[in-house]
Coordinates of C-alpha atoms in Angstrom, one line a residue:
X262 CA 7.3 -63.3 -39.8
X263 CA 8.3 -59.6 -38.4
X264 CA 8.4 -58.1 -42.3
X265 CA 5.1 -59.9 -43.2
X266 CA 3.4 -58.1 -39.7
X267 CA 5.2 -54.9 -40.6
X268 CA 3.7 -55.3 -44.7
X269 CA 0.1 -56.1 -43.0
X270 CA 0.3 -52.7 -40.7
X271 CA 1.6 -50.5 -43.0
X272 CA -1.3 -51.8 -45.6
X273 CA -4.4 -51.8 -43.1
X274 CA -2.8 -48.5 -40.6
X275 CA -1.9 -46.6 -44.0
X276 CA -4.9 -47.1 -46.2
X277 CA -7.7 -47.0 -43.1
X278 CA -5.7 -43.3 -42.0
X279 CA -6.4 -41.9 -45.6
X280 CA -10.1 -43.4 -45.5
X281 CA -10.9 -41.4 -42.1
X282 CA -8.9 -38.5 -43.1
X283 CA -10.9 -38.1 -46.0
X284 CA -14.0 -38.6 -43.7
X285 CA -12.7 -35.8 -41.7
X286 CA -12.3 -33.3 -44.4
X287 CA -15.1 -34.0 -46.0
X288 CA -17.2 -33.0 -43.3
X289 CA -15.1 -29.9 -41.9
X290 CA -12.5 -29.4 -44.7
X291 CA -10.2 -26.7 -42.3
X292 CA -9.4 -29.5 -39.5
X293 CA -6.4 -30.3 -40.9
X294 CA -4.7 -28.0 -37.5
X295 CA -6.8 -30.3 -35.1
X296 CA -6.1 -33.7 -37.1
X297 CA -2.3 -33.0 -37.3
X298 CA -2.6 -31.9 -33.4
X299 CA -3.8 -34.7 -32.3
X300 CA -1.1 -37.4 -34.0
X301 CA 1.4 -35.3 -32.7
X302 CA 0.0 -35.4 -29.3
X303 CA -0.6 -39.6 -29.7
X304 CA 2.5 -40.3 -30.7
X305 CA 5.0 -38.2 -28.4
X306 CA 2.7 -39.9 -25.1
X307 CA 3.5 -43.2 -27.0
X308 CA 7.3 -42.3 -27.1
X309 CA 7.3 -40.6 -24.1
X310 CA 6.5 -43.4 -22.0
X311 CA 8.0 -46.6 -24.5
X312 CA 11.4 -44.8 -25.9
X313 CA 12.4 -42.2 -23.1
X314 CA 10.8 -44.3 -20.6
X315 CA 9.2 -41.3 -18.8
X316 CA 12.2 -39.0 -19.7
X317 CA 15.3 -41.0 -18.2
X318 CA 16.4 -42.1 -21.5
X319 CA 19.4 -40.1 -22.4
X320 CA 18.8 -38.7 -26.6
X321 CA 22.0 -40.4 -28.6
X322 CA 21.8 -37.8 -30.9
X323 CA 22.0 -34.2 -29.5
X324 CA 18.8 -32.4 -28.6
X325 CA 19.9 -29.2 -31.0
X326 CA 20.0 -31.1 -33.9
X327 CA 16.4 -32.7 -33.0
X328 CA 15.6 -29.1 -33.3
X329 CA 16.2 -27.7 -36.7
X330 CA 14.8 -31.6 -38.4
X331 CA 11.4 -30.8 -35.7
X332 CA 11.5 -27.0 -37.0
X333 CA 11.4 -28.7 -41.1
X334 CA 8.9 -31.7 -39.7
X335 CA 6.6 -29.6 -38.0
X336 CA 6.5 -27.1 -41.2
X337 CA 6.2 -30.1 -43.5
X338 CA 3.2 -31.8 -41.6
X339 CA 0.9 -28.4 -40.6
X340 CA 1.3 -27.2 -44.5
X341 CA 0.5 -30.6 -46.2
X342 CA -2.9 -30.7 -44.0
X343 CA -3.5 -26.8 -44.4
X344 CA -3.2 -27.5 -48.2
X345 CA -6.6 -29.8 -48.2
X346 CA -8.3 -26.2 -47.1
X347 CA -7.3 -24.6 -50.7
X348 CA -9.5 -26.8 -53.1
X349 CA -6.8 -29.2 -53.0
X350 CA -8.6 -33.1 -54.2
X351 CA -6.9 -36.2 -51.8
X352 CA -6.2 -37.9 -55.2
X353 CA -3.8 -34.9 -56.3
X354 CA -2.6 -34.5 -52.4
X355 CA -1.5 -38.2 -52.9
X356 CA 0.0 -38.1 -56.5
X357 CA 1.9 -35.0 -54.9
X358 CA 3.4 -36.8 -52.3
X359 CA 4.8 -39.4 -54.0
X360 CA 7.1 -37.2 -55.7
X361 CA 8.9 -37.1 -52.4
X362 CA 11.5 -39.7 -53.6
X363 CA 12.3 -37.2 -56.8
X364 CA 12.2 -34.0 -54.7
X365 CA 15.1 -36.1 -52.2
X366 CA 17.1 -36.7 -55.2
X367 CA 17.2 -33.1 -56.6
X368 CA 17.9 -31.5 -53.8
X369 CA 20.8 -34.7 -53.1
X370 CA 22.1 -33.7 -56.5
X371 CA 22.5 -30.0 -55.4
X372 CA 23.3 -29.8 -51.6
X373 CA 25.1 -33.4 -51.8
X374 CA 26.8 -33.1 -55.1
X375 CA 25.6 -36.2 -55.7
X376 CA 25.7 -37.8 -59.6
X377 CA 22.7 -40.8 -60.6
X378 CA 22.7 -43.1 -63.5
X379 CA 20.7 -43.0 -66.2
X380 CA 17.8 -44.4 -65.4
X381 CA 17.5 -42.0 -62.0
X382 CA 17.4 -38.9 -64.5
X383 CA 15.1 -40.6 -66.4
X384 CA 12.7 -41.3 -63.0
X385 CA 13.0 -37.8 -62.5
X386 CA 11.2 -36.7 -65.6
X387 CA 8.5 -39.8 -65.4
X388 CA 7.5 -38.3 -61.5
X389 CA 7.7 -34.8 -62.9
X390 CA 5.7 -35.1 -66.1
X391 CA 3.1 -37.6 -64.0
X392 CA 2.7 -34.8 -61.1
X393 CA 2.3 -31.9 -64.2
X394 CA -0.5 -33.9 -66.1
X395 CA -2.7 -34.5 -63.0
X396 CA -1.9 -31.2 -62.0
X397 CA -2.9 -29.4 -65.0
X398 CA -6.3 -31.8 -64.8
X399 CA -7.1 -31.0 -61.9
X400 CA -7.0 -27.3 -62.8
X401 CA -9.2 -27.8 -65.8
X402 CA -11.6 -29.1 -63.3
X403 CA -11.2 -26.2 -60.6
X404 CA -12.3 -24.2 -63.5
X405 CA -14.7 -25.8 -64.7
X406 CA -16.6 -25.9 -61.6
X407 CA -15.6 -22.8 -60.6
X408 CA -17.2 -21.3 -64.4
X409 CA -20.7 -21.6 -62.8
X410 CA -20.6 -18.7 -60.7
X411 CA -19.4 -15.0 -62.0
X412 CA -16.1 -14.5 -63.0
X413 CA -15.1 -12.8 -60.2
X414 CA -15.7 -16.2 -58.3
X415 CA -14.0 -18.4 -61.0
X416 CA -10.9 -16.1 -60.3
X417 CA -11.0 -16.7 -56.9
X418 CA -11.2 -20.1 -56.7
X419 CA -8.7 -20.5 -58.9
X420 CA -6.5 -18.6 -57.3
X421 CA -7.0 -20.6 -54.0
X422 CA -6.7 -23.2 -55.9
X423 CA -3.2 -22.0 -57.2
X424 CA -1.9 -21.5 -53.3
X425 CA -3.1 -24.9 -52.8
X426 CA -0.4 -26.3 -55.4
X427 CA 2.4 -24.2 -54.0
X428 CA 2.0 -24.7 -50.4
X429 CA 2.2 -28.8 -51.2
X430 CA 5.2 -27.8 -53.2
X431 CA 7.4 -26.3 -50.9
X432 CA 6.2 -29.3 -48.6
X433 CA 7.6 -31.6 -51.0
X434 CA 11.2 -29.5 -51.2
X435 CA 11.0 -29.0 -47.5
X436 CA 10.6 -32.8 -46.9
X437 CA 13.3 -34.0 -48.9
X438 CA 15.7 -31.7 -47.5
X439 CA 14.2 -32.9 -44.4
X440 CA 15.6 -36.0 -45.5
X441 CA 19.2 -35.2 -46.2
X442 CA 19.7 -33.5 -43.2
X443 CA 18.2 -37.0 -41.3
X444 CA 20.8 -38.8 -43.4
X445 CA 23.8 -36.7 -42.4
X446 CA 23.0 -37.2 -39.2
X447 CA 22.3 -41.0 -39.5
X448 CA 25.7 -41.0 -40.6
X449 CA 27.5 -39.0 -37.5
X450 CA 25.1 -40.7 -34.7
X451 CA 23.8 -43.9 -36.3
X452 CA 20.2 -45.1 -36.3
X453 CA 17.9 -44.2 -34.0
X454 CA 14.7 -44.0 -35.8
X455 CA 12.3 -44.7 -32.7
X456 CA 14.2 -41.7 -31.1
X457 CA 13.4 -39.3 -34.0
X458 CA 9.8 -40.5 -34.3
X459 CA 9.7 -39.0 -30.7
X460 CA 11.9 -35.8 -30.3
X461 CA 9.9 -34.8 -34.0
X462 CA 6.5 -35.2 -32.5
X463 CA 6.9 -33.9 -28.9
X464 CA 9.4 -30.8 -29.4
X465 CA 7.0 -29.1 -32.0
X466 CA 3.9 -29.6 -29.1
X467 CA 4.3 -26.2 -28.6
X468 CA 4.3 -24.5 -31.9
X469 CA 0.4 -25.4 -32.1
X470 CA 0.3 -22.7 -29.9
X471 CA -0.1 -20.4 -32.8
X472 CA -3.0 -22.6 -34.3
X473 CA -5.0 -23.1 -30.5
X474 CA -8.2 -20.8 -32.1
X475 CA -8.3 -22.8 -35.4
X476 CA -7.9 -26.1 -33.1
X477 CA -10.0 -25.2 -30.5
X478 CA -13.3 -23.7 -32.8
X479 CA -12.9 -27.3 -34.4
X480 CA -13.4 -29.1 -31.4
X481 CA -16.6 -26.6 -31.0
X482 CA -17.7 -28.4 -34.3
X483 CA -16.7 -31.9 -33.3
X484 CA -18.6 -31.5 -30.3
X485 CA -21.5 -30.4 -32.4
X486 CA -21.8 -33.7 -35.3
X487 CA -24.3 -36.4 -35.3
X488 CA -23.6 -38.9 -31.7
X489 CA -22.8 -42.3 -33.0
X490 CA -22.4 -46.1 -30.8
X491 CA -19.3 -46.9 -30.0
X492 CA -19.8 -50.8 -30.6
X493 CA -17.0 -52.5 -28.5
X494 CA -17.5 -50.6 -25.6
X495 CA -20.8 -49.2 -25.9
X496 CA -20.1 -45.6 -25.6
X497 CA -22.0 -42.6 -27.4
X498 CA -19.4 -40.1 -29.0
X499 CA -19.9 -37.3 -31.7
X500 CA -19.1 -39.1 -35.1
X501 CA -16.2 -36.7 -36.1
X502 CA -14.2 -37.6 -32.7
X503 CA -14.7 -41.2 -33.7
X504 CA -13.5 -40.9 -37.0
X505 CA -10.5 -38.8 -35.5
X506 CA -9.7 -41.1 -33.0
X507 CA -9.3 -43.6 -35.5
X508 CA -7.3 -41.6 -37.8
X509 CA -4.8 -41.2 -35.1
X510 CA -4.8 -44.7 -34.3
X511 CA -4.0 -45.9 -37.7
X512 CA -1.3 -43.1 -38.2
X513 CA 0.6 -44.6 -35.1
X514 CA -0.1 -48.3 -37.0
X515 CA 1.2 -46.5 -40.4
X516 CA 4.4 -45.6 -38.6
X517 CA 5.2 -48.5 -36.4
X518 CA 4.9 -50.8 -39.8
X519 CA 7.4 -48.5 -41.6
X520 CA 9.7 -48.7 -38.6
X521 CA 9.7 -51.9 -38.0
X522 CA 10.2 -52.6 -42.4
X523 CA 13.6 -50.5 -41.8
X524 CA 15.1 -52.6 -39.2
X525 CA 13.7 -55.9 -41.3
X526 CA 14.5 -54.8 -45.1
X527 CA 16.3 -53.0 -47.2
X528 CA 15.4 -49.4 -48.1
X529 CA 14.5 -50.6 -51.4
X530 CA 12.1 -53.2 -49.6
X531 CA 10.7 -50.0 -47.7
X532 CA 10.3 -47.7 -50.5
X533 CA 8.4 -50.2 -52.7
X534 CA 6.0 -51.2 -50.3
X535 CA 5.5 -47.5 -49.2
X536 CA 4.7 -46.9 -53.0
X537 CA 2.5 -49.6 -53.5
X538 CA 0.7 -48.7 -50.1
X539 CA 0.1 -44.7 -51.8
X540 CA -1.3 -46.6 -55.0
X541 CA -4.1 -48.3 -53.6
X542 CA -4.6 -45.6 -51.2
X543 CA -5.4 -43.7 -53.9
X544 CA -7.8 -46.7 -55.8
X545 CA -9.6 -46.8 -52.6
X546 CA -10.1 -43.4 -52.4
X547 CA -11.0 -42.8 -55.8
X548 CA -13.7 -45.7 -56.2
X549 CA -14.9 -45.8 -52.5
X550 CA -14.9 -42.0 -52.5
X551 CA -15.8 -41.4 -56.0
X552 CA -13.6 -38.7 -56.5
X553 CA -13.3 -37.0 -59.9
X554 CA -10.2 -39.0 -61.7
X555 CA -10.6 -38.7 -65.6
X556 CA -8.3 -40.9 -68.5
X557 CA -5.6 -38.1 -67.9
X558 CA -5.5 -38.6 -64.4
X559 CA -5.2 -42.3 -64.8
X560 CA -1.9 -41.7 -67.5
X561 CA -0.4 -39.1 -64.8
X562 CA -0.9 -41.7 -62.0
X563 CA 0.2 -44.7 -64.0
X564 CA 3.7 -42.4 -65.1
X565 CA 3.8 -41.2 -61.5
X566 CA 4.0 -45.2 -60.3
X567 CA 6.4 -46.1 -62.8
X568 CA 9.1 -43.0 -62.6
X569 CA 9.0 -44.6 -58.6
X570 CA 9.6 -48.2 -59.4
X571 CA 12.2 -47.1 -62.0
X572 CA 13.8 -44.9 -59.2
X573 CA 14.2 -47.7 -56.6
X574 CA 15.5 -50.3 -59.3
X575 CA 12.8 -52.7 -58.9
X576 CA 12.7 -54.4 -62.3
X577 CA 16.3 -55.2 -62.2
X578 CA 16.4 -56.9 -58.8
X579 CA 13.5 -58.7 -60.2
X580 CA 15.7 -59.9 -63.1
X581 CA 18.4 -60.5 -60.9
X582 CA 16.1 -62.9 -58.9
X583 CA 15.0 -64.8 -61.6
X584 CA 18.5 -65.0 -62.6
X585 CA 19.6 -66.6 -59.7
X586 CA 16.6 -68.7 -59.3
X587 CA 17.6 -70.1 -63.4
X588 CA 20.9 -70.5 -62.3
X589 CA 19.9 -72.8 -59.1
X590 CA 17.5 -74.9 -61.1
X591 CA 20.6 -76.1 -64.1
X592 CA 22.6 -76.7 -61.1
X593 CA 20.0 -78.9 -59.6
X594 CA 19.7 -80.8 -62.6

């Protein structure tokens, strides 16, 4: 019952988040400070008052390691949201993201010393060559578009388009080492992923800070869209603080399903409904959205989605099911 609820948030909190973040950019393509803000701000008062229970909850693991992973997180989270500024398509911000898995395991390989089979190495080059075909796609059509004004122009955006790429790049790296340095620490201190999702939303708080013009000339614009019926309780609110509420509101669904999935499953469980989630995210979004997704981006989507399921061994625990489902039926007879 607990992993079916946590399958159904992660699906509806997940998918509804990307439909409303793409509403939000579509509109006012810079919010990505204010959207970003405002998660942060939702779920450390969540935490604040359920984990720490108002601050008199003792951290288990030290606050100066919380600290250097917030410093990463924080990093990782602004960037990927400032990235949608630079010409950057949600499609390719998605395929991009799901080369965290591969980014995790190259860095594991060279801060961790660690060695794969096979078949890992061979994920590796799937994700890479799926990320480089959409990415070189999307570039023809950055171009393309771009070829309609002067030259100058096309350079330009072109060139924004290029910082686009590497900022979600050194997201990607920033991430996965991110995610060794939570695993070391998983190891010293044990689990306490509730904790995290706190301490890594309410300790960077103050960092936005530095982005309070961008945030606040946002909420200027906010103010300023079309008023829209709130239809449960019956309130008029500018349409873009609707959509942002909700964006927040599924974000916290999003993450509560993917906690509750670790204490329920196995990571493998986790990671394959986490992929399956960013696919039809990215359907969704393509169809109901109708972004620009040619043949090419289809192949580097379809390689991207298969270097993953490779990675996290799916087909041979599916093998090994039916296996030792065959085996139980000659034993029944």
């Amino acid at each position: 019952m607990g992993t079916a609820f946590a399958v159904v948030l992660v699906f509806v909190g997940c998918c509804s988040n990307v439909v409303y973040l793409e509403l939000l950019v579509r509109q006012f393509p810079g919010c990505g400070n204010i959207v970003t803000f405002a998660q942060f701000v939702f779920i450390a008062l969540e935490g604040f008052i359920f984990e720490t229970k108002f601050g008199r909850k003792k951290p288990a693991i030290p606050v100066s390691n919380y600290f250097i992973m917030v410093t990463m997180f924080f990093t990782v989270s602004v960037i990927n949201n400032y990235a949608l500024n630079f010409n950057i398509a949600m499609p390719l911000h998605m395929i991009f993201r799901s080369g965290s898995l591969i980014a995790n395991m190259i860095l594991g390989i060279i801060i961790l010393k660690k060695r794969y089979s096979a078949s890992k190495y061979l994920s590796i080059v799937l994700v890479s060559t799926g990320i480089f075909i959409c990415t070189i796609m999307s570039a023809k059509q950055v171009h393309e578009v771009s070829s309609d004004g002067s030259e100058e122009q096309g350079f330009y955006a072109f060139m924004h388009w290029l910082i686009g790429i590497a900022m979600l790049t050194f997201a990607l790296l920033m991430s996965a080492r991110m995610g060794i340095f939570q695993e070391t620490l998983y190891k010293q201190y044990g689990k306490h992923s509730k904790e995290a999702l706190f301490y890594n939303h309410c300790l960077p708080l103050p960092g936005f800070l530095l982005l309070a013009t961008d945030i606040y000339n946002h909420c200027i614009l906010f103010n300023q869209s079309t008023p829209v019926l709130v239809p449960v309780v019956g309130l008029t609110m500018p349409t873009m603080w609707l959509y942002l509420l909700v964006n927040v509101v599924t974000q916290y669904v999003c993450i509560r399903g993917v906690f509750i999935l670790t204490t329920e499953c196995t990571s493998l469980t986790v990671t394959l409904v986490v992929t399956l989630r960013k696919f039809i995210s990215l359907i969704f979004s393509i169809l109901y959205f109708q972004n620009p997704f040619t043949a090419w981006h289809w192949v580097g989507t379809a390689v991207v989605f298969i270097g993953t399921l490779l990675y996290t061994e799916v087909w041979s625990s599916v093998q090994a099911a039916l296996r030792g489902a065959g085996v139980k039926e000659r034993k029944a007879e």
